[in-house]
Amino acid sequence: MNIESLEVYIVDLPTIRPHQLAMHTIVMQTIILVCVKGEGDLEGWGEVATIGGASYFEETPEAIKVNIEKYIAPHVIGKNPAHFDAIAYTVNQHVVGNRFAKAAVEAAVVDLAARSRGIPAYELFGGQIHTSLPIAWTLASGDTRRDIEEAQESLNAKRHNIFKLKIGVGDPKRNVAHVLAIKEAVGEAASIRVDVNQAWDEVTALYCIEALQDGGVDLIEQPLISWNKEGMARLTSKFNVPIMADESLSSIEQAFQVAKKRAGNVFAIKPAKAGGLTAAKKVAAIAEAAGIGLYGGTMIESSLGTAIAAQLYSTIPEMKYGTELFGPLLFTDTITANAIVYENFQIVVPSGPGFGMEMDKEKIFHYARDL
Ligand SMILES: [Mg+2]
């Protein structure tokens, strides 16, 4: 069976509350969906999410759509979806960069390949090791008391016991005090982590990380700007609390550089950043070889993109720092007929054919941009 057509949709999904990062506050999240069709109307679907247009990474939703349609699709149509690595090799020979675009297409091709055999996609990546994975939640109201209440409600409901705070906006000292008050309130019942989204300079990072480490915070994500690998390396060697590379870790080559310079001792892995599922597994292999821990990151995907990441992470032996695949919980609506299941502080890895999600076409067309 060969791929007969490829279509791309830009879809804007509203969120249940503003989600604040250092570079952008999300109230409407933009995802890109790719649909490839094989024989007999068999379909494969892929997704990547972007944050704030061009504010998080270079690839915008509009550029992703155009570059897939004009430059990637001609190397995909007519090919056998079972050969997804060979297709990616050909695409890479003709298209540099554009890792989000490549990841969306590869996921759709893998979904089609798996569905054509009636098996879950993780079977094509060596099989499932984990049936569920730990799941972090981001506390982002900005109000200390409300965040503590939200954390305690979540602990009582057995939904999350890992909480991340985005602290790249505002006064660093006040933000640190906010985080430490939350840690003191939840105590050992929860892991508290921070994501700075590149917002600090090295001097600010030195005193903030020291205070956070002393207060029992478990993980410091991307304190410095993405290019400052030497600074990240100095912080990693100075503190006992783990330093995680996210924005500074994109391609396979970047992963090697971060590992070589020890510019972080945890990798935030994401299929879109790496350029696809196969590429993300290669990033995981670099981490394994370097003795670096793994964290299953999110670009805040909808249920489909979350299923794609969850299925891939389920094939990686050790996700020492868990995952943050909470995307579907942040949206007011869904584009799939079935939902991602969260229970017992874990995300349950979907296991139907392909990535295990059934697309709701009416919803997709309702939220899709009319381009
Ligand atoms: Mg991050």
Short mmCIF file of C-alpha atoms and ligand atoms in Angstrom, two decimals:
data_model
loop_
_atom_site.label_atom_id
_atom_site.label_comp_id
_atom_site.label_asym_id
_atom_site.label_seq_id
_atom_site.Cartn_x
_atom_site.Cartn_y
_atom_site.Cartn_z
CA MET A 1 0.00 0.00 0.00
CA ASN A 2 1.27 3.46 -0.91
CA ILE A 3 0.41 6.95 0.34
CA GLU A 4 -2.04 8.53 -2.10
CA SER A 5 -2.58 12.01 -0.64
CA LEU A 6 -1.46 14.35 2.15
CA GLU A 7 -3.40 17.22 3.72
CA VAL A 8 -2.43 19.77 6.38
CA TYR A 9 -4.75 21.65 8.77
CA ILE A 10 -3.98 24.51 11.15
CA VAL A 11 -6.29 24.17 14.17
CA ASP A 12 -6.75 26.69 17.01
CA LEU A 13 -7.99 25.21 20.30
CA PRO A 14 -9.10 27.41 23.23
CA THR A 15 -7.59 26.75 26.68
CA ILE A 16 -9.41 26.52 30.03
CA ARG A 17 -7.20 29.32 31.46
CA PRO A 18 -4.27 31.48 30.34
CA HIS A 19 -1.05 29.41 30.37
CA GLN A 20 1.90 31.70 30.98
CA LEU A 21 5.42 31.05 29.74
CA ALA A 22 8.29 33.55 29.73
CA MET A 23 7.89 34.24 26.01
CA HIS A 24 4.11 33.93 25.52
CA THR A 25 0.80 33.41 27.32
CA ILE A 26 -1.34 30.75 25.65
CA VAL A 27 -5.10 31.35 25.53
CA MET A 28 -5.57 29.77 22.09
CA GLN A 29 -3.20 26.92 21.27
CA THR A 30 -2.32 26.27 17.63
CA ILE A 31 -1.75 22.71 16.46
CA ILE A 32 -0.93 21.42 12.99
CA LEU A 33 -2.59 18.20 11.82
CA VAL A 34 -1.37 16.09 8.91
CA CYS A 35 -3.59 13.46 7.26
CA VAL A 36 -2.14 10.91 4.84
CA LYS A 37 -4.45 8.56 2.95
CA GLY A 38 -3.71 5.09 1.65
CA GLU A 39 -5.85 2.61 -0.24
CA GLY A 40 -9.52 2.19 0.63
CA ASP A 41 -9.70 5.51 2.48
CA LEU A 42 -7.39 4.25 5.24
CA GLU A 43 -6.04 7.34 7.01
CA GLY A 44 -3.05 8.18 9.19
CA TRP A 45 -2.97 11.33 11.34
CA GLY A 46 -0.07 13.26 12.85
CA GLU A 47 0.14 16.37 15.04
CA VAL A 48 2.62 18.92 16.28
CA ALA A 49 1.86 21.91 18.49
CA THR A 50 3.51 25.33 18.37
CA ILE A 51 3.70 27.95 21.12
CA GLY A 52 3.01 31.62 20.40
CA GLY A 53 3.66 31.73 16.64
CA ALA A 54 7.41 32.30 16.29
CA SER A 55 8.05 33.08 19.97
CA TYR A 56 9.18 29.63 21.17
CA PHE A 57 10.83 28.10 18.05
CA GLU A 58 11.47 29.39 14.55
CA GLU A 59 8.80 27.31 12.81
CA THR A 60 5.41 29.04 12.72
CA PRO A 61 2.14 27.15 12.07
CA GLU A 62 1.81 28.88 8.70
CA ALA A 63 5.38 28.01 7.66
CA ILE A 64 4.93 24.40 8.77
CA LYS A 65 1.82 24.03 6.58
CA VAL A 66 3.36 25.64 3.50
CA ASN A 67 6.68 23.80 3.80
CA ILE A 68 4.97 20.43 4.23
CA GLU A 69 2.69 21.00 1.24
CA LYS A 70 5.32 22.44 -1.08
CA TYR A 71 8.60 20.76 -0.11
CA ILE A 72 7.94 17.62 1.97
CA ALA A 73 4.75 16.10 0.50
CA PRO A 74 6.30 15.37 -2.95
CA HIS A 75 8.81 13.03 -1.23
CA VAL A 76 6.05 11.23 0.73
CA ILE A 77 3.21 10.69 -1.75
CA GLY A 78 3.56 7.39 -3.63
CA LYS A 79 5.76 5.84 -0.90
CA ASN A 80 5.03 2.82 1.28
CA PRO A 81 4.25 4.10 4.83
CA ALA A 82 5.98 1.04 6.35
CA HIS A 83 9.24 2.58 5.10
CA PHE A 84 8.92 5.67 7.33
CA ASP A 85 12.65 5.81 8.13
CA ALA A 86 13.54 5.60 4.44
CA ILE A 87 10.99 8.36 3.70
CA ALA A 88 12.55 10.55 6.44
CA TYR A 89 16.01 9.96 4.93
CA THR A 90 14.80 11.12 1.51
CA VAL A 91 13.02 14.14 3.01
CA ASN A 92 16.20 15.08 4.92
CA GLN A 93 18.19 15.00 1.68
CA HIS A 94 15.92 17.67 0.20
CA VAL A 95 14.74 19.71 3.20
CA VAL A 96 17.05 21.10 5.90
CA GLY A 97 15.73 21.99 9.38
CA ASN A 98 11.91 22.17 9.55
CA ARG A 99 11.91 19.58 12.32
CA PHE A 100 8.33 20.30 13.50
CA ALA A 101 7.06 19.91 9.93
CA LYS A 102 8.97 16.64 9.51
CA ALA A 103 7.71 15.34 12.88
CA ALA A 104 4.05 15.98 11.96
CA VAL A 105 4.41 14.18 8.63
CA GLU A 106 6.37 11.25 10.10
CA ALA A 107 3.70 10.72 12.79
CA ALA A 108 0.93 10.61 10.15
CA VAL A 109 2.94 8.11 8.08
CA VAL A 110 3.63 5.93 11.14
CA ASP A 111 -0.07 6.05 12.13
CA LEU A 112 -1.03 4.86 8.63
CA ALA A 113 1.63 2.12 8.64
CA ALA A 114 0.41 0.82 12.01
CA ARG A 115 -3.31 1.05 11.11
CA SER A 116 -2.75 -0.82 7.84
CA ARG A 117 -1.56 -3.75 9.99
CA GLY A 118 -4.11 -3.20 12.79
CA ILE A 119 -1.40 -2.72 15.44
CA PRO A 120 -0.50 0.12 17.84
CA ALA A 121 2.30 2.39 16.58
CA TYR A 122 4.56 1.45 19.50
CA GLU A 123 4.87 -2.02 17.92
CA LEU A 124 6.85 -0.31 15.15
CA PHE A 125 9.25 1.17 17.74
CA GLY A 126 10.23 -2.10 19.38
CA GLY A 127 7.20 -2.61 21.62
CA GLN A 128 5.73 -1.17 24.77
CA ILE A 129 7.74 -1.16 28.00
CA HIS A 130 5.37 1.08 30.04
CA THR A 131 1.56 0.91 29.99
CA SER A 132 1.34 4.21 31.89
CA LEU A 133 3.71 7.06 32.77
CA PRO A 134 3.93 9.60 35.62
CA ILE A 135 2.33 12.92 34.70
CA ALA A 136 3.24 16.41 35.91
CA TRP A 137 0.86 19.39 36.05
CA THR A 138 1.75 23.05 35.72
CA LEU A 139 0.52 25.41 38.44
CA ALA A 140 0.08 28.77 36.76
CA SER A 141 -2.50 30.92 38.52
CA GLY A 142 0.30 33.17 39.84
CA ASP A 143 -1.45 33.32 43.23
CA THR A 144 0.34 31.31 45.94
CA ARG A 145 -2.79 30.33 47.88
CA ARG A 146 -4.72 29.32 44.75
CA ASP A 147 -1.77 27.27 43.49
CA ILE A 148 -1.49 25.46 46.85
CA GLU A 149 -5.25 24.70 46.77
CA GLU A 150 -4.98 23.44 43.18
CA ALA A 151 -2.02 21.20 44.13
CA GLN A 152 -3.83 19.78 47.14
CA GLU A 153 -7.02 19.11 45.14
CA SER A 154 -4.92 17.35 42.52
CA LEU A 155 -3.14 15.24 45.16
CA ASN A 156 -6.48 14.27 46.75
CA ALA A 157 -7.88 13.25 43.34
CA LYS A 158 -4.70 11.19 42.67
CA ARG A 159 -4.26 13.06 39.40
CA HIS A 160 -0.82 14.66 39.82
CA ASN A 161 1.94 14.57 42.44
CA ILE A 162 4.51 16.34 40.28
CA PHE A 163 4.01 20.10 39.89
CA LYS A 164 5.92 22.45 37.64
CA LEU A 165 5.94 26.22 38.03
CA LYS A 166 6.70 28.52 35.14
CA ILE A 167 8.81 31.27 36.72
CA GLY A 168 10.34 33.09 33.76
CA VAL A 169 8.09 36.17 34.09
CA GLY A 170 8.34 38.80 36.84
CA ASP A 171 10.68 39.42 39.76
CA PRO A 172 12.96 36.36 40.25
CA LYS A 173 13.17 36.71 44.06
CA ARG A 174 9.39 37.00 44.41
CA ASN A 175 8.95 33.99 42.10
CA VAL A 176 11.39 31.94 44.19
CA ALA A 177 9.49 32.86 47.38
CA HIS A 178 6.22 31.80 45.65
CA VAL A 179 7.70 28.40 44.72
CA LEU A 180 9.18 27.80 48.19
CA ALA A 181 5.85 28.59 49.87
CA ILE A 182 4.16 25.96 47.67
CA LYS A 183 6.89 23.40 48.43
CA GLU A 184 6.54 24.04 52.15
CA ALA A 185 2.74 23.57 51.94
CA VAL A 186 2.81 20.26 50.01
CA GLY A 187 5.94 18.86 51.71
CA GLU A 188 7.05 15.38 50.67
CA ALA A 189 3.64 14.55 49.13
CA ALA A 190 4.68 16.14 45.84
CA SER A 191 7.68 16.91 43.67
CA ILE A 192 8.00 20.65 42.93
CA ARG A 193 9.93 21.73 39.84
CA VAL A 194 10.50 25.01 38.03
CA ASP A 195 10.77 25.98 34.35
CA VAL A 196 12.51 29.31 33.74
CA ASN A 197 12.08 29.15 29.93
CA GLN A 198 15.54 30.78 29.41
CA ALA A 199 14.63 33.95 31.33
CA TRP A 200 17.57 34.32 33.75
CA ASP A 201 21.12 35.53 33.31
CA GLU A 202 23.81 33.49 35.02
CA VAL A 203 24.13 35.74 38.10
CA THR A 204 20.37 35.60 38.72
CA ALA A 205 20.46 31.83 38.21
CA LEU A 206 23.21 31.41 40.82
CA TYR A 207 21.28 32.88 43.74
CA CYS A 208 17.85 31.66 42.64
CA ILE A 209 18.93 28.04 42.13
CA GLU A 210 20.74 28.02 45.47
CA ALA A 211 17.55 29.14 47.24
CA LEU A 212 15.38 26.67 45.30
CA GLN A 213 17.80 23.80 46.02
CA ASP A 214 17.87 24.64 49.74
CA GLY A 215 14.04 24.76 49.77
CA GLY A 216 13.70 21.22 48.37
CA VAL A 217 12.85 21.93 44.71
CA ASP A 218 13.63 18.83 42.61
CA LEU A 219 14.41 20.11 39.12
CA ILE A 220 15.47 23.38 37.42
CA GLU A 221 14.46 23.57 33.75
CA GLN A 222 16.28 25.75 31.21
CA PRO A 223 17.40 28.61 33.47
CA LEU A 224 19.56 30.26 30.77
CA ILE A 225 19.09 31.30 27.13
CA SER A 226 19.23 28.36 24.73
CA TRP A 227 22.64 29.16 23.18
CA ASN A 228 24.46 29.48 26.53
CA LYS A 229 25.61 25.88 26.88
CA GLU A 230 28.77 26.91 28.78
CA GLY A 231 26.64 28.70 31.37
CA MET A 232 24.31 25.70 31.66
CA ALA A 233 27.39 23.48 32.14
CA ARG A 234 28.69 25.71 34.97
CA LEU A 235 25.30 25.57 36.75
CA THR A 236 25.09 21.79 36.26
CA SER A 237 28.49 21.24 37.87
CA LYS A 238 27.87 23.72 40.70
CA PHE A 239 24.53 22.45 42.05
CA ASN A 240 23.27 19.07 43.25
CA VAL A 241 19.72 19.80 42.09
CA PRO A 242 19.36 18.51 38.48
CA ILE A 243 19.42 21.08 35.67
CA MET A 244 17.24 20.20 32.67
CA ALA A 245 17.92 21.22 29.06
CA ASP A 246 14.77 21.98 27.07
CA GLU A 247 15.01 24.88 24.59
CA SER A 248 18.80 24.33 24.31
CA LEU A 249 18.16 20.73 23.27
CA SER A 250 16.51 20.44 19.88
CA SER A 251 18.06 18.31 17.15
CA ILE A 252 20.01 15.05 17.58
CA GLU A 253 23.20 17.07 16.99
CA GLN A 254 22.27 19.56 19.73
CA ALA A 255 21.58 16.66 22.08
CA PHE A 256 25.10 15.38 21.47
CA GLN A 257 26.56 18.84 22.19
CA VAL A 258 24.54 19.20 25.44
CA ALA A 259 25.71 15.73 26.54
CA LYS A 260 29.34 16.40 25.57
CA LYS A 261 29.44 19.75 27.42
CA ARG A 262 27.29 18.37 30.28
CA ALA A 263 25.12 21.47 29.79
CA GLY A 264 22.36 19.84 31.86
CA ASN A 265 21.96 16.44 33.50
CA VAL A 266 18.35 15.88 32.37
CA PHE A 267 16.98 16.00 28.78
CA ALA A 268 13.45 17.24 28.06
CA ILE A 269 12.68 15.05 25.07
CA LYS A 270 9.97 16.07 22.56
CA PRO A 271 9.30 14.47 19.16
CA ALA A 272 8.69 17.85 17.46
CA LYS A 273 11.98 19.37 18.70
CA ALA A 274 13.96 16.32 17.58
CA GLY A 275 12.35 16.19 14.13
CA GLY A 276 10.22 13.09 14.63
CA LEU A 277 9.72 9.89 16.58
CA THR A 278 12.79 8.07 15.26
CA ALA A 279 14.91 11.19 15.90
CA ALA A 280 13.52 11.49 19.46
CA LYS A 281 14.53 7.89 20.16
CA LYS A 282 18.04 8.77 18.95
CA VAL A 283 18.08 11.70 21.42
CA ALA A 284 17.05 9.21 24.13
CA ALA A 285 19.94 6.94 23.09
CA ILE A 286 22.42 9.83 23.47
CA ALA A 287 21.05 10.46 26.97
CA GLU A 288 21.32 6.77 27.84
CA ALA A 289 24.92 6.60 26.64
CA ALA A 290 25.83 9.79 28.57
CA GLY A 291 24.10 8.78 31.80
CA ILE A 292 21.62 11.66 31.44
CA GLY A 293 18.06 11.31 32.83
CA LEU A 294 14.99 11.69 30.61
CA TYR A 295 11.82 13.73 30.98
CA GLY A 296 8.92 13.33 28.55
CA GLY A 297 8.19 16.91 27.52
CA THR A 298 5.22 18.52 25.78
CA MET A 299 4.67 21.38 23.37
CA ILE A 300 1.10 21.28 24.75
CA GLU A 301 -0.38 19.01 22.13
CA SER A 302 -4.03 17.97 21.88
CA SER A 303 -5.14 14.38 22.51
CA LEU A 304 -3.62 13.10 19.23
CA GLY A 305 -0.19 14.70 19.76
CA THR A 306 -0.25 13.53 23.37
CA ALA A 307 -0.99 9.96 22.26
CA ILE A 308 1.89 10.14 19.76
CA ALA A 309 4.36 11.25 22.46
CA ALA A 310 2.98 8.82 25.07
CA GLN A 311 3.30 5.85 22.71
CA LEU A 312 6.90 6.78 21.90
CA TYR A 313 7.85 7.39 25.55
CA SER A 314 6.29 4.00 26.41
CA THR A 315 9.05 2.33 24.35
CA ILE A 316 11.92 4.08 26.20
CA PRO A 317 13.30 1.94 29.07
CA GLU A 318 13.65 4.64 31.72
CA MET A 319 11.77 7.95 31.89
CA LYS A 320 13.40 8.79 35.21
CA TYR A 321 11.77 12.22 35.61
CA GLY A 322 8.30 11.23 34.29
CA THR A 323 6.34 13.21 31.71
CA GLU A 324 4.27 16.37 31.37
CA LEU A 325 1.77 15.12 28.81
CA PHE A 326 -1.08 17.17 30.29
CA GLY A 327 -2.03 19.01 27.05
CA PRO A 328 -5.58 17.60 26.69
CA LEU A 329 -6.41 18.72 30.25
CA LEU A 330 -5.67 22.35 29.30
CA PHE A 331 -8.15 22.53 26.38
CA THR A 332 -11.87 23.26 26.53
CA ASP A 333 -12.58 20.79 23.70
CA THR A 334 -11.07 17.82 21.86
CA ILE A 335 -10.55 16.80 18.21
CA THR A 336 -10.77 13.06 18.90
CA ALA A 337 -13.80 10.85 19.60
CA ASN A 338 -11.97 9.06 22.42
CA ALA A 339 -10.12 10.71 25.28
CA ILE A 340 -6.72 10.27 26.89
CA VAL A 341 -7.14 8.55 30.29
CA TYR A 342 -5.43 9.98 33.38
CA GLU A 343 -5.54 7.96 36.61
CA ASN A 344 -3.45 7.24 39.69
CA PHE A 345 -0.94 10.06 38.98
CA GLN A 346 -0.30 8.55 35.53
CA ILE A 347 -1.24 8.95 31.89
CA VAL A 348 -2.48 5.66 30.43
CA VAL A 349 -0.70 5.00 27.12
CA PRO A 350 -3.35 4.63 24.35
CA SER A 351 -3.20 1.21 22.70
CA GLY A 352 -5.69 1.03 19.82
CA PRO A 353 -4.54 0.75 16.17
CA GLY A 354 -2.06 3.46 15.14
CA PHE A 355 -1.70 5.98 17.94
CA GLY A 356 -5.00 4.76 19.37
CA MET A 357 -7.03 7.91 18.72
CA GLU A 358 -10.15 8.22 16.53
CA MET A 359 -10.35 11.59 14.83
CA ASP A 360 -13.52 13.70 15.13
CA LYS A 361 -13.68 15.33 11.68
CA GLU A 362 -16.52 17.69 12.59
CA LYS A 363 -14.48 19.13 15.44
CA ILE A 364 -11.35 19.37 13.29
CA PHE A 365 -13.19 21.34 10.59
CA HIS A 366 -14.91 23.48 13.25
CA TYR A 367 -11.60 24.62 14.76
CA ALA A 368 -9.50 24.54 11.56
CA ARG A 369 -8.47 27.83 9.99
CA ASP A 370 -10.05 28.65 6.66
CA LEU A 371 -6.86 29.11 4.64
MG MG B 1 10.26 23.81 29.14
#
